[in-house]
PDB file of C-alpha atoms in Angstrom:
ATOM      1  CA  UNK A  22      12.029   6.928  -4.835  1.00 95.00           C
ATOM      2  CA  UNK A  23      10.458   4.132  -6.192  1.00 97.00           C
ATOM      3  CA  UNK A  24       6.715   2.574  -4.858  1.00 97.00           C
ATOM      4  CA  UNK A  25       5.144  -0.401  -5.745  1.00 97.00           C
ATOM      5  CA  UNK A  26       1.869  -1.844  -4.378  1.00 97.00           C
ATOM      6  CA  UNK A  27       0.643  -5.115  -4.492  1.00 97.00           C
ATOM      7  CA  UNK A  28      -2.643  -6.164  -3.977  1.00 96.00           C
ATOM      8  CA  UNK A  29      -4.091 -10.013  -3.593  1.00 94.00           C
ATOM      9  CA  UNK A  30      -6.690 -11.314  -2.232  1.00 90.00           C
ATOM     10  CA  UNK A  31     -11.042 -10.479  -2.400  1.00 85.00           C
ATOM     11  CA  UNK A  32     -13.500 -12.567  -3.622  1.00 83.00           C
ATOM     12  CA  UNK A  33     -11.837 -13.052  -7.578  1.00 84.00           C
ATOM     13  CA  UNK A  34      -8.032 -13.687  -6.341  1.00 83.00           C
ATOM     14  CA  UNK A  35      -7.378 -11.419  -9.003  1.00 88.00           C
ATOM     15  CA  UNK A  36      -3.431  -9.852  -8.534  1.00 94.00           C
ATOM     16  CA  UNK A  37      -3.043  -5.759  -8.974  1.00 94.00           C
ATOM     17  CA  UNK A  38       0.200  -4.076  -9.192  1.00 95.00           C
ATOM     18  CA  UNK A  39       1.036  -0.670  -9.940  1.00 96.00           C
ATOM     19  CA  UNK A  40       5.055   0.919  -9.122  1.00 96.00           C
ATOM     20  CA  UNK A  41       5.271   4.366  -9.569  1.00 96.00           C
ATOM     21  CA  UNK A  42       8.918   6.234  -9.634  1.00 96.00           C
ATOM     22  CA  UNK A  43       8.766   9.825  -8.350  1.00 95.00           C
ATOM     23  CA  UNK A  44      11.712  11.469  -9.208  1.00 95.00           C
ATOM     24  CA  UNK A  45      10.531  14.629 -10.936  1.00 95.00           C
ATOM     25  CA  UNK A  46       6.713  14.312 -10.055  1.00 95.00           C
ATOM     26  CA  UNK A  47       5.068  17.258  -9.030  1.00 95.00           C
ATOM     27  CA  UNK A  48       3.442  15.553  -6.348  1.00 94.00           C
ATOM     28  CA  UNK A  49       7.183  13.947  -5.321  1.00 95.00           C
ATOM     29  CA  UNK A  50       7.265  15.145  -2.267  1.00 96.00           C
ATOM     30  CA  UNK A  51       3.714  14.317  -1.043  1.00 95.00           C
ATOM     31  CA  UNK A  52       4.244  11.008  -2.446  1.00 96.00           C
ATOM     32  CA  UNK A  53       7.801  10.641  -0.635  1.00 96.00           C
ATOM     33  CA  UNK A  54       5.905  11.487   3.021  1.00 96.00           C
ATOM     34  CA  UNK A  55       3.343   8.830   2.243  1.00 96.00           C
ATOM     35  CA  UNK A  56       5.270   5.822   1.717  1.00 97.00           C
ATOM     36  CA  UNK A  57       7.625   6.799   4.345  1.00 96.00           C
ATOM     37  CA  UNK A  58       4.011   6.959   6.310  1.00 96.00           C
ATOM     38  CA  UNK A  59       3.112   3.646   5.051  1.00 96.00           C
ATOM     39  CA  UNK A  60       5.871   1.197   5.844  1.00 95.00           C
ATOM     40  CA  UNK A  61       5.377   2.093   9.613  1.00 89.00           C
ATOM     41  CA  UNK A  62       2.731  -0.417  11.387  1.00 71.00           C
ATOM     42  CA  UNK A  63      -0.138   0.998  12.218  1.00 61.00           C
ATOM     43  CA  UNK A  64      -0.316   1.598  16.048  1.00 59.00           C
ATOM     44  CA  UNK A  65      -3.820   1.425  16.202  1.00 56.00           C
ATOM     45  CA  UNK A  66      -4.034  -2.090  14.162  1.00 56.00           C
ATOM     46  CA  UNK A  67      -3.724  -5.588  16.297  1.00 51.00           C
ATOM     47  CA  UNK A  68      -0.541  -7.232  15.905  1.00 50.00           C
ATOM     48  CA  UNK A  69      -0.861 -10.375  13.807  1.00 50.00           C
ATOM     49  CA  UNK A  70      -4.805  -9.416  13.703  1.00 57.00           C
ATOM     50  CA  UNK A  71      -5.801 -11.281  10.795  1.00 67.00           C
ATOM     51  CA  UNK A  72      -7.830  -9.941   8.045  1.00 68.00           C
ATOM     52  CA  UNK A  73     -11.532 -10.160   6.832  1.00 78.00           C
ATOM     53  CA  UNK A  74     -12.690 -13.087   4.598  1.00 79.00           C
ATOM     54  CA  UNK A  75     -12.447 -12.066   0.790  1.00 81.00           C
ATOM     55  CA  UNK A  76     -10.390  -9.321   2.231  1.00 88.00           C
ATOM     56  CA  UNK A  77      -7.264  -7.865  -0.158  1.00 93.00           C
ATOM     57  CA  UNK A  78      -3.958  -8.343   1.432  1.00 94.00           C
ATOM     58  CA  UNK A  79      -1.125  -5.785   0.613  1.00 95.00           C
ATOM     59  CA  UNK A  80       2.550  -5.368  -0.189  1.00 96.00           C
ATOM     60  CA  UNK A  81       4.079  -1.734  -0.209  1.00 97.00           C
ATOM     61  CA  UNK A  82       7.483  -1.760  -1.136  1.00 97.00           C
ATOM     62  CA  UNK A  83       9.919   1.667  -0.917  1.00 97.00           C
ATOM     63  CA  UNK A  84      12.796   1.111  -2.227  1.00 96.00           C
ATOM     64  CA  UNK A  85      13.521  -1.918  -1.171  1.00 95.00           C
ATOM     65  CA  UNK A  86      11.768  -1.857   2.032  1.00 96.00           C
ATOM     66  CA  UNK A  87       9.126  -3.917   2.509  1.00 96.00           C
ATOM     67  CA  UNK A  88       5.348  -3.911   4.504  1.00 95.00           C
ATOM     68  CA  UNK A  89       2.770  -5.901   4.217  1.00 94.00           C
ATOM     69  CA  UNK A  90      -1.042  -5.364   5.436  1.00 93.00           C
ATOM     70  CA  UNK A  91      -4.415  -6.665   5.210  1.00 93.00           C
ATOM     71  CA  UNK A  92      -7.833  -5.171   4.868  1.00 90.00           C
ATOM     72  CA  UNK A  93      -9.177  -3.853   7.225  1.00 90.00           C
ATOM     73  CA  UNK A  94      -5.901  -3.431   9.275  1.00 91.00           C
ATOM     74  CA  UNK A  95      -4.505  -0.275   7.329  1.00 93.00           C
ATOM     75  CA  UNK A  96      -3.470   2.401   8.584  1.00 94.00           C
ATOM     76  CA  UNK A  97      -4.579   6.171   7.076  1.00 94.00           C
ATOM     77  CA  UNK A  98      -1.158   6.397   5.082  1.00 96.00           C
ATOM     78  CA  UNK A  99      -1.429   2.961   3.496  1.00 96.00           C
ATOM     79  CA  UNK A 100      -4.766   3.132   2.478  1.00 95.00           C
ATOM     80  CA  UNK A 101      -4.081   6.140   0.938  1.00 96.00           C
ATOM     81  CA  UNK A 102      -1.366   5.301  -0.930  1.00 96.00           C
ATOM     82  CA  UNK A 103      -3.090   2.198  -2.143  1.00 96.00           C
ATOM     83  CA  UNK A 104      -6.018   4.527  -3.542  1.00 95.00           C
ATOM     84  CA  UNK A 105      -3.481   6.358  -5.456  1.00 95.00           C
ATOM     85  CA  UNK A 106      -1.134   4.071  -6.682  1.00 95.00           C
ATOM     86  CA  UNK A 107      -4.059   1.694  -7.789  1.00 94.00           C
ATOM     87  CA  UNK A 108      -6.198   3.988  -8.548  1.00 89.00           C
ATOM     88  CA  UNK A 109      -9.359   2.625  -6.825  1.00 63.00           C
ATOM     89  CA  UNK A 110     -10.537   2.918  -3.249  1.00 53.00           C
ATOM     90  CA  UNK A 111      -8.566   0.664  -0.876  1.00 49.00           C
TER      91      UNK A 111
END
């Protein structure tokens, strides 16, 4: 399975990408849950709720499927996955 994050956005505008392929992984199958997590919407999350000023807006793409988000409209599984794709808190 292949991940990729995209993050724009915050107060620089400054574009962060990180793709991760997990065949093999030892975390593969935690990783596999989580983006399968990810690309649902967030019940709890406004539709069309717009995000914060400065705020990072997100692209999660599994293989080929497609979600995008904005701070602070994630839900648990995105911002997760965001933390450990790009390595930073999300």
């Amino acid at each position: 399975m292949r991940i990729e994050v995209v993050r724009t956005g915050g107060f620089a505008g400054i574009e962060r990408r990180a793709e991760v392929d997990t065949s093999g992984r030892a975390d593969e199958d935690e990783l596999r849950a989580l983006a399968l997590l990810a690309l649902r919407p967030d019940p709890g999350a406004a539709r069309g709720a717009d995000g914060v000023r400065d705020g990072f807006s997100y692209r999660i793409t599994v293989d080929g499927r497609t979600v995008s988000c904005r701070d602070p409209h994630l839900s648990d599984a995105q911002r997760s996955l965001i933390s450990r794709l790009l390595k930073e808190g999300a």
